[in-house]
Amino acid sequence: MGQYCDAATMQATLDANDYVPVIDLSASNSSDSNGAAGVVAEIGDACEKWGVFQVINHGVPLELHERFELAMKKFFAQPLVEKRKMRKDIDPLNPYDYGYEEFSKKVEDWKEVFDFPLEKEMPVSCDTNNTQTREAIPQWPEYPPEFREACEAYGREMEKLSFRLLELISMSLGLQKQRLHGFFKDHTSMGRLIHCPPCPTPQLALGTHAHTDVGALTILSQDDAGGLEGQRTIDGKWLPVQFVPNAYVINVGDMLEVWSNKKYVSLVHRAKVNSERERFSIPFFFNPAQYVTMEPIEELTNEQTPAKYRAFSWGKYYNSRKYGNFKNPDMQVLRLKHFRVFD
Ligand SMILES: O=C(O)CCC(=O)C(=O)O
Ligand SMILES: [Fe+2]
C-alpha cells in the first residue's frame, strides 16, 4: 500500500484488507472481454461488501480537474461578503447556493459549500407533493471569471463517468448494460464544492456528519488532507477512505440500494476535520429524473426475494431532503426506512 498517501486522520491500526478497493477502469474499455468482465466483478464485489470504492484511469482529464480545483480555491478564498452574494435566500428554491451553516440537514457541519446543479429544471415549490418543475435560474459567481466554465466542464465529465459507472454497475447486477439509463434522461444531478477551514477543536466537530447520499451514486474527489470515512457494509466498521492521487471515490447511494433490492446498501459516511490544515472535497451526486418512480428492479425480485421497498417518487424524496433543513423544521424528511417492506 506504499503508493498511497495516508490521510492525516488515518488510524495507525488498519489491516491490509481495510483499504477501500481501488479499481482500474482502463480494462473496462478494452476489447478484451475478460478485462471488462474482471472490472464488472470487482465493482460488484465492492458495491456489495463495502458500499464504496475508488476508481483510477477513469478518463477524466487531469488538466481539466486541476483547472476546476484552482477556480474553486479562488472562489472560497474571497471575503465572506462576496461569497454571501451567492446565498439562495433571494430565491429559496434556487439550486445554486453558497452556504456555511445548514448542512447534513438538522446538524451543523464545519464547512462552507457551493452547490451547482446540472439540471435545467427546478421544483416549483418545496412542497414534496408537488413535483412540477420550472426552468432553473443559473446563479454563478462573477469571481473568478473562469469559475462557471470550469464547473460546467467538470460537470460534463462527471456526467460521462456516471453513465459509464452505471453501465458497469448494471452489469454487476446481472442486468442489461443500459437497463438503468432511462431513469437518468432528465437527471437532477449536482456538484458540490466543500471547504473545511482548519478547526481548533476537531474532536468536537465534523466536516460532514454521518449520512447516506440520496441519489444513485456519488463521485467524490478528496484532497490529501483526507478525513473522509465510510462504514463498510459487511461488518459496519468505520474506515478512512485513503487518499489516492487522481482517483475518485464512488459511494453507493440510496437509489442504488432500492433498485438492487438491497443487494447493494447505501454507504453511511462522514468527514473529519483537523486543526492543522484546511480540506477540500468535491462530491458529484448522480440523481434520477424528477418524475422517476423508485422501486426494486423487476428482474431482481422473485418469490424467494420479494421487493424490499414500496414504490415512491424520487422527486418527492429528493425535495424532502433538499428542503427539510433548519429553515423548514416542520417538514418531514423522507428516508428509505419509510418505504421499507418488513417481512
Ligand atoms: O466532506 C466530505 O468529504 C463528504 C461530503 C459528503 O459526503 C456529501 O456532501 O454528501
Ligand atoms: Fe455524502
Tab-separated table of C-alpha atoms and ligand atoms in Angstrom:
chain	number	residue	atom	x	y	z
A	1	MET	CA	0.000	0.000	0.000
A	2	GLY	CA	3.106	2.204	-0.174
A	3	GLN	CA	1.753	4.060	-3.202
A	4	TYR	CA	-0.979	5.709	-1.146
A	5	CYS	CA	-0.528	8.837	0.941
A	6	ASP	CA	-2.111	8.204	4.305
A	7	ALA	CA	-4.603	10.831	5.394
A	8	ALA	CA	-3.759	12.825	8.485
A	9	THR	CA	-6.683	11.231	10.281
A	10	MET	CA	-5.906	7.642	9.306
A	11	GLN	CA	-5.822	5.252	12.220
A	12	ALA	CA	-2.474	3.564	12.686
A	13	THR	CA	-4.041	0.147	13.145
A	14	LEU	CA	-5.526	-0.536	9.723
A	15	ASP	CA	-5.191	-4.063	8.369
A	16	ALA	CA	-4.072	-4.510	4.774
A	17	ASN	CA	-7.630	-5.504	3.868
A	18	ASP	CA	-9.089	-2.351	5.422
A	19	TYR	CA	-8.125	-0.179	2.434
A	20	VAL	CA	-11.064	0.801	0.258
A	21	PRO	CA	-10.781	-1.151	-3.044
A	22	VAL	CA	-9.087	0.773	-5.864
A	23	ILE	CA	-10.411	-0.288	-9.281
A	24	ASP	CA	-8.576	0.431	-12.530
A	25	LEU	CA	-11.214	1.335	-15.118
A	26	SER	CA	-8.923	1.152	-18.135
A	27	ALA	CA	-9.641	-2.553	-18.663
A	28	SER	CA	-13.389	-1.872	-18.908
A	29	ASN	CA	-12.786	-0.049	-22.208
A	30	SER	CA	-10.601	-2.660	-23.773
A	31	SER	CA	-11.676	-5.051	-26.477
A	32	ASP	CA	-10.528	-7.812	-24.135
A	33	SER	CA	-13.863	-9.006	-22.747
A	34	ASN	CA	-12.131	-10.818	-19.871
A	35	GLY	CA	-10.677	-7.481	-18.764
A	36	ALA	CA	-14.099	-5.840	-18.849
A	37	ALA	CA	-15.717	-8.770	-17.021
A	38	GLY	CA	-12.992	-8.508	-14.374
A	39	VAL	CA	-13.820	-4.838	-13.760
A	40	VAL	CA	-17.548	-5.616	-13.520
A	41	ALA	CA	-16.826	-8.348	-10.968
A	42	GLU	CA	-14.592	-6.042	-8.911
A	43	ILE	CA	-17.244	-3.332	-8.906
A	44	GLY	CA	-19.984	-5.780	-7.913
A	45	ASP	CA	-17.866	-7.115	-5.075
A	46	ALA	CA	-17.016	-3.608	-3.823
A	47	CYS	CA	-20.651	-2.426	-4.024
A	48	GLU	CA	-21.845	-5.462	-2.112
A	49	LYS	CA	-19.179	-5.746	0.576
A	50	TRP	CA	-18.068	-2.137	1.010
A	51	GLY	CA	-20.621	0.298	-0.426
A	52	VAL	CA	-17.619	2.323	-1.619
A	53	PHE	CA	-14.621	2.015	-3.937
A	54	GLN	CA	-12.160	4.263	-5.727
A	55	VAL	CA	-11.517	4.415	-9.460
A	56	ILE	CA	-8.284	5.216	-11.284
A	57	ASN	CA	-7.679	5.556	-15.054
A	58	HIS	CA	-11.237	6.857	-15.234
A	59	GLY	CA	-10.716	9.054	-18.288
A	60	VAL	CA	-11.324	12.453	-16.639
A	61	PRO	CA	-8.550	14.722	-17.986
A	62	LEU	CA	-6.206	15.756	-15.173
A	63	GLU	CA	-5.710	19.228	-16.646
A	64	LEU	CA	-9.484	19.868	-16.567
A	65	HIS	CA	-9.703	18.642	-12.989
A	66	GLU	CA	-6.828	20.867	-11.870
A	67	ARG	CA	-8.254	23.957	-13.572
A	68	PHE	CA	-11.560	23.337	-11.819
A	69	GLU	CA	-9.886	22.875	-8.409
A	70	LEU	CA	-7.984	26.117	-8.815
A	71	ALA	CA	-11.170	28.024	-9.664
A	72	MET	CA	-12.852	26.505	-6.587
A	73	LYS	CA	-9.988	27.598	-4.327
A	74	LYS	CA	-10.098	31.150	-5.716
A	75	PHE	CA	-13.834	31.273	-5.041
A	76	PHE	CA	-13.504	30.129	-1.413
A	77	ALA	CA	-10.518	32.449	-0.783
A	78	GLN	CA	-12.759	35.516	-1.260
A	79	PRO	CA	-14.077	37.554	1.685
A	80	LEU	CA	-17.304	36.218	3.193
A	81	VAL	CA	-19.238	39.238	1.997
A	82	GLU	CA	-18.538	38.284	-1.619
A	83	LYS	CA	-19.454	34.611	-1.140
A	84	ARG	CA	-22.659	35.522	0.674
A	85	LYS	CA	-23.915	37.146	-2.508
A	86	MET	CA	-24.415	33.586	-3.750
A	87	ARG	CA	-26.783	32.585	-0.932
A	88	LYS	CA	-30.086	31.290	-2.135
A	89	ASP	CA	-32.055	33.354	0.382
A	90	ILE	CA	-33.035	35.583	-2.504
A	91	ASP	CA	-34.870	32.646	-4.094
A	92	PRO	CA	-35.166	29.745	-1.638
A	93	LEU	CA	-35.702	27.239	-4.418
A	94	ASN	CA	-32.718	28.304	-6.444
A	95	PRO	CA	-30.471	25.275	-6.556
A	96	TYR	CA	-27.275	27.349	-6.936
A	97	ASP	CA	-26.179	28.059	-3.420
A	98	TYR	CA	-23.339	29.210	-1.202
A	99	GLY	CA	-23.789	28.313	2.448
A	100	TYR	CA	-21.968	27.572	5.651
A	101	GLU	CA	-24.426	26.661	8.328
A	102	GLU	CA	-27.274	24.360	7.397
A	103	PHE	CA	-25.861	21.169	6.061
A	104	SER	CA	-26.389	17.473	6.727
A	105	LYS	CA	-29.881	18.792	7.352
A	106	LYS	CA	-30.506	19.242	11.064
A	107	VAL	CA	-26.857	19.232	12.275
A	108	GLU	CA	-24.173	21.839	11.702
A	109	ASP	CA	-21.039	20.892	9.834
A	110	TRP	CA	-17.626	22.605	9.983
A	111	LYS	CA	-17.590	23.723	6.393
A	112	GLU	CA	-18.688	26.100	3.664
A	113	VAL	CA	-20.093	24.825	0.373
A	114	PHE	CA	-21.161	25.931	-3.067
A	115	ASP	CA	-23.754	23.821	-4.885
A	116	PHE	CA	-24.225	23.854	-8.628
A	117	PRO	CA	-26.800	21.734	-10.421
A	118	LEU	CA	-26.533	20.220	-13.852
A	119	GLU	CA	-30.276	20.185	-14.168
A	120	LYS	CA	-32.053	22.751	-16.254
A	121	GLU	CA	-35.280	22.348	-14.304
A	122	MET	CA	-36.061	23.015	-10.659
A	123	PRO	CA	-39.130	22.295	-8.484
A	124	VAL	CA	-41.806	24.998	-8.482
A	125	SER	CA	-42.333	24.560	-4.769
A	126	CYS	CA	-40.699	22.925	-1.768
A	127	ASP	CA	-43.970	21.102	-1.106
A	128	THR	CA	-42.970	17.458	-1.512
A	129	ASN	CA	-46.359	16.602	-3.001
A	130	ASN	CA	-45.767	18.968	-5.867
A	131	THR	CA	-43.245	17.550	-8.317
A	132	GLN	CA	-43.858	20.128	-11.056
A	133	THR	CA	-40.759	21.859	-12.320
A	134	ARG	CA	-39.781	25.153	-13.910
A	135	GLU	CA	-36.647	26.400	-15.588
A	136	ALA	CA	-33.691	26.775	-13.196
A	137	ILE	CA	-32.147	30.247	-12.877
A	138	PRO	CA	-28.375	29.996	-13.043
A	139	GLN	CA	-26.683	31.944	-10.251
A	140	TRP	CA	-22.967	31.898	-10.888
A	141	PRO	CA	-20.422	33.991	-9.008
A	142	GLU	CA	-18.641	36.684	-11.031
A	143	TYR	CA	-15.299	35.801	-9.480
A	144	PRO	CA	-13.193	34.057	-10.548
A	145	PRO	CA	-14.201	34.692	-14.172
A	146	GLU	CA	-13.343	31.141	-15.241
A	147	PHE	CA	-15.460	29.614	-12.441
A	148	ARG	CA	-18.651	28.929	-14.366
A	149	GLU	CA	-16.927	27.381	-17.362
A	150	ALA	CA	-14.701	25.236	-15.106
A	151	CYS	CA	-17.691	23.935	-13.117
A	152	GLU	CA	-19.715	23.207	-16.246
A	153	ALA	CA	-16.847	21.361	-17.937
A	154	TYR	CA	-16.238	19.354	-14.770
A	155	GLY	CA	-19.947	18.571	-14.510
A	156	ARG	CA	-19.971	17.194	-18.053
A	157	GLU	CA	-17.028	14.907	-17.252
A	158	MET	CA	-18.776	13.704	-14.116
A	159	GLU	CA	-21.914	13.014	-16.119
A	160	LYS	CA	-19.920	10.910	-18.588
A	161	LEU	CA	-18.193	8.966	-15.842
A	162	SER	CA	-21.507	8.457	-14.017
A	163	PHE	CA	-23.111	6.829	-17.073
A	164	ARG	CA	-20.084	4.620	-17.522
A	165	LEU	CA	-20.215	3.515	-13.901
A	166	LEU	CA	-23.965	2.988	-14.189
A	167	GLU	CA	-23.367	0.536	-17.040
A	168	LEU	CA	-20.747	-1.375	-15.093
A	169	ILE	CA	-22.957	-1.446	-12.008
A	170	SER	CA	-25.975	-2.635	-14.046
A	171	MET	CA	-23.880	-5.467	-15.459
A	172	SER	CA	-22.611	-6.322	-11.974
A	173	LEU	CA	-26.258	-6.867	-11.000
A	174	GLY	CA	-26.733	-9.204	-13.959
A	175	LEU	CA	-28.823	-6.591	-15.813
A	176	GLN	CA	-28.531	-5.305	-19.379
A	177	LYS	CA	-25.801	-2.696	-19.723
A	178	GLN	CA	-28.236	0.184	-20.265
A	179	ARG	CA	-31.033	-1.097	-18.038
A	180	LEU	CA	-30.866	1.900	-15.660
A	181	HIS	CA	-30.110	4.621	-18.215
A	182	GLY	CA	-33.741	5.591	-18.852
A	183	PHE	CA	-34.111	6.809	-15.261
A	184	PHE	CA	-31.494	9.480	-15.939
A	185	LYS	CA	-32.897	11.017	-19.112
A	186	ASP	CA	-33.563	14.351	-17.371
A	187	HIS	CA	-31.359	13.687	-14.392
A	188	THR	CA	-31.262	16.002	-11.354
A	189	SER	CA	-27.539	15.649	-10.664
A	190	MET	CA	-25.498	18.312	-8.911
A	191	GLY	CA	-21.947	19.160	-7.953
A	192	ARG	CA	-20.905	20.462	-4.544
A	193	LEU	CA	-17.697	22.244	-3.628
A	194	ILE	CA	-16.716	21.807	0.020
A	195	HIS	CA	-14.137	23.755	2.009
A	196	CYS	CA	-13.441	22.873	5.654
A	197	PRO	CA	-11.193	25.500	7.277
A	198	PRO	CA	-8.742	24.241	9.947
A	199	CYS	CA	-10.749	23.513	13.088
A	200	PRO	CA	-9.350	24.473	16.522
A	201	THR	CA	-11.345	21.671	18.203
A	202	PRO	CA	-11.511	18.823	15.649
A	203	GLN	CA	-12.610	16.332	18.299
A	204	LEU	CA	-15.815	18.347	18.771
A	205	ALA	CA	-16.755	18.841	15.118
A	206	LEU	CA	-17.189	17.065	11.813
A	207	GLY	CA	-16.771	18.455	8.321
A	208	THR	CA	-19.748	16.326	7.307
A	209	HIS	CA	-21.921	14.428	9.779
A	210	ALA	CA	-22.764	10.755	9.168
A	211	HIS	CA	-25.365	10.324	6.439
A	212	THR	CA	-26.123	8.417	3.250
A	213	ASP	CA	-26.341	10.108	-0.150
A	214	VAL	CA	-29.852	10.259	-1.553
A	215	GLY	CA	-29.145	9.633	-5.233
A	216	ALA	CA	-27.886	6.644	-7.201
A	217	LEU	CA	-24.165	7.125	-6.782
A	218	THR	CA	-21.695	9.822	-5.765
A	219	ILE	CA	-18.341	10.555	-7.383
A	220	LEU	CA	-16.153	12.358	-4.872
A	221	SER	CA	-12.747	13.931	-5.177
A	222	GLN	CA	-10.968	14.489	-1.860
A	223	ASP	CA	-7.636	16.195	-1.347
A	224	ASP	CA	-4.643	14.906	0.592
A	225	ALA	CA	-5.942	16.394	3.843
A	226	GLY	CA	-8.178	13.285	3.847
A	227	GLY	CA	-10.793	12.897	6.560
A	228	LEU	CA	-13.465	11.001	4.630
A	229	GLU	CA	-14.660	7.846	6.401
A	230	GLY	CA	-17.183	5.187	5.428
A	231	GLN	CA	-18.945	2.431	7.322
A	232	ARG	CA	-18.142	-0.779	5.461
A	233	THR	CA	-21.262	-2.739	4.527
A	234	ILE	CA	-20.197	-6.252	5.508
A	235	ASP	CA	-19.153	-5.506	9.092
A	236	GLY	CA	-20.220	-1.911	9.809
A	237	LYS	CA	-16.610	-0.972	10.622
A	238	TRP	CA	-15.763	2.732	10.238
A	239	LEU	CA	-12.758	3.055	7.954
A	240	PRO	CA	-10.903	6.011	6.482
A	241	VAL	CA	-11.092	6.352	2.716
A	242	GLN	CA	-7.395	6.635	1.926
A	243	PHE	CA	-6.291	9.475	-0.339
A	244	VAL	CA	-5.220	8.113	-3.726
A	245	PRO	CA	-3.821	10.720	-6.151
A	246	ASN	CA	-6.069	11.336	-9.191
A	247	ALA	CA	-8.676	8.848	-8.018
A	248	TYR	CA	-12.405	9.370	-7.478
A	249	VAL	CA	-14.289	7.841	-4.565
A	250	ILE	CA	-17.580	6.188	-5.587
A	251	ASN	CA	-20.328	5.793	-2.971
A	252	VAL	CA	-23.401	3.616	-3.316
A	253	GLY	CA	-26.423	5.904	-2.762
A	254	ASP	CA	-29.990	5.311	-1.576
A	255	MET	CA	-31.443	4.783	-5.075
A	256	LEU	CA	-28.986	2.033	-5.932
A	257	GLU	CA	-30.000	0.324	-2.713
A	258	VAL	CA	-33.633	0.402	-3.870
A	259	TRP	CA	-33.022	-0.709	-7.470
A	260	SER	CA	-30.751	-3.555	-6.368
A	261	ASN	CA	-33.356	-4.619	-3.787
A	262	LYS	CA	-30.759	-4.083	-1.056
A	263	LYS	CA	-28.093	-6.254	-2.643
A	264	TYR	CA	-26.079	-3.044	-2.521
A	265	VAL	CA	-26.506	-0.864	0.555
A	266	SER	CA	-26.199	2.924	0.642
A	267	LEU	CA	-22.917	3.915	2.314
A	268	VAL	CA	-23.032	5.671	5.694
A	269	HIS	CA	-20.171	8.143	5.623
A	270	ARG	CA	-18.803	11.268	7.307
A	271	ALA	CA	-15.785	13.535	7.119
A	272	LYS	CA	-13.410	14.556	9.901
A	273	VAL	CA	-11.642	17.905	10.114
A	274	ASN	CA	-8.206	18.663	11.506
A	275	SER	CA	-6.597	21.559	13.326
A	276	GLU	CA	-3.556	21.953	11.072
A	277	ARG	CA	-4.892	22.375	7.612
A	278	GLU	CA	-7.922	23.146	5.532
A	279	ARG	CA	-9.508	20.407	3.428
A	280	PHE	CA	-11.360	20.467	0.124
A	281	SER	CA	-13.761	17.826	-1.101
A	282	ILE	CA	-15.907	17.752	-4.241
A	283	PRO	CA	-18.851	15.341	-4.412
A	284	PHE	CA	-20.918	14.968	-7.563
A	285	PHE	CA	-24.351	13.464	-6.929
A	286	PHE	CA	-25.775	11.420	-9.804
A	287	ASN	CA	-29.546	11.582	-9.371
A	288	PRO	CA	-32.501	10.224	-11.392
A	289	ALA	CA	-35.060	12.405	-13.187
A	290	GLN	CA	-37.609	14.223	-11.010
A	291	TYR	CA	-40.539	12.120	-12.298
A	292	VAL	CA	-38.974	8.664	-11.763
A	293	THR	CA	-40.885	6.160	-9.652
A	294	MET	CA	-38.428	4.276	-7.497
A	295	GLU	CA	-38.819	0.560	-6.809
A	296	PRO	CA	-36.649	-2.541	-6.930
A	297	ILE	CA	-35.832	-3.635	-10.492
A	298	GLU	CA	-38.283	-6.353	-11.500
A	299	GLU	CA	-35.609	-8.794	-12.681
A	300	LEU	CA	-34.030	-8.660	-9.221
A	301	THR	CA	-37.114	-9.731	-7.322
A	302	ASN	CA	-38.940	-13.042	-7.272
A	303	GLU	CA	-40.991	-15.170	-4.906
A	304	GLN	CA	-37.989	-16.050	-2.765
A	305	THR	CA	-36.688	-12.494	-2.776
A	306	PRO	CA	-39.720	-10.183	-2.844
A	307	ALA	CA	-39.343	-6.417	-3.202
A	308	LYS	CA	-37.884	-4.874	-0.061
A	309	TYR	CA	-39.178	-1.393	-0.925
A	310	ARG	CA	-42.570	0.007	-1.842
A	311	ALA	CA	-42.709	2.281	-4.882
A	312	PHE	CA	-42.172	6.002	-4.213
A	313	SER	CA	-41.453	9.184	-6.139
A	314	TRP	CA	-37.823	10.264	-6.472
A	315	GLY	CA	-38.952	13.892	-6.892
A	316	LYS	CA	-40.759	13.876	-3.554
A	317	TYR	CA	-37.925	12.057	-1.798
A	318	TYR	CA	-35.311	14.449	-3.152
A	319	ASN	CA	-37.286	17.590	-2.390
A	320	SER	CA	-37.920	16.497	1.185
A	321	ARG	CA	-34.163	16.020	1.679
A	322	LYS	CA	-33.234	19.229	-0.102
A	323	TYR	CA	-35.687	21.491	1.665
A	324	GLY	CA	-36.153	19.723	5.006
A	325	ASN	CA	-33.486	21.752	6.799
A	326	PHE	CA	-33.325	24.266	9.651
A	327	LYS	CA	-35.489	26.683	7.747
A	328	ASN	CA	-38.298	24.142	7.362
A	329	PRO	CA	-38.333	22.440	10.774
A	330	ASP	CA	-41.824	21.005	10.340
A	331	MET	CA	-41.218	19.348	7.034
A	332	GLN	CA	-40.964	15.564	7.095
A	333	VAL	CA	-37.597	14.433	5.820
A	334	LEU	CA	-38.133	11.206	3.889
A	335	ARG	CA	-35.730	8.328	4.436
A	336	LEU	CA	-35.532	4.846	2.924
A	337	LYS	CA	-36.959	3.316	6.084
A	338	HIS	CA	-40.289	4.984	5.266
A	339	PHE	CA	-40.625	2.724	2.195
A	340	ARG	CA	-39.059	-0.450	3.515
A	341	VAL	CA	-41.222	-3.585	3.401
A	342	PHE	CA	-40.567	-5.656	6.507
A	343	ASP	CA	-41.259	-9.361	6.333
B	1	LIG	O1	-16.973	16.305	3.322
B	1	LIG	C1	-16.896	15.307	2.618
B	1	LIG	O2	-15.862	14.945	2.060
B	1	LIG	C2	-18.125	14.446	2.425
B	1	LIG	C3	-19.199	15.154	1.689
B	1	LIG	C4	-20.434	14.354	1.552
B	1	LIG	O3	-20.484	13.204	1.888
B	1	LIG	C5	-21.646	14.973	0.990
B	1	LIG	O4	-21.665	16.197	0.748
B	1	LIG	O5	-22.636	14.234	0.776
B	2	FE	FE	-22.300	12.273	1.241
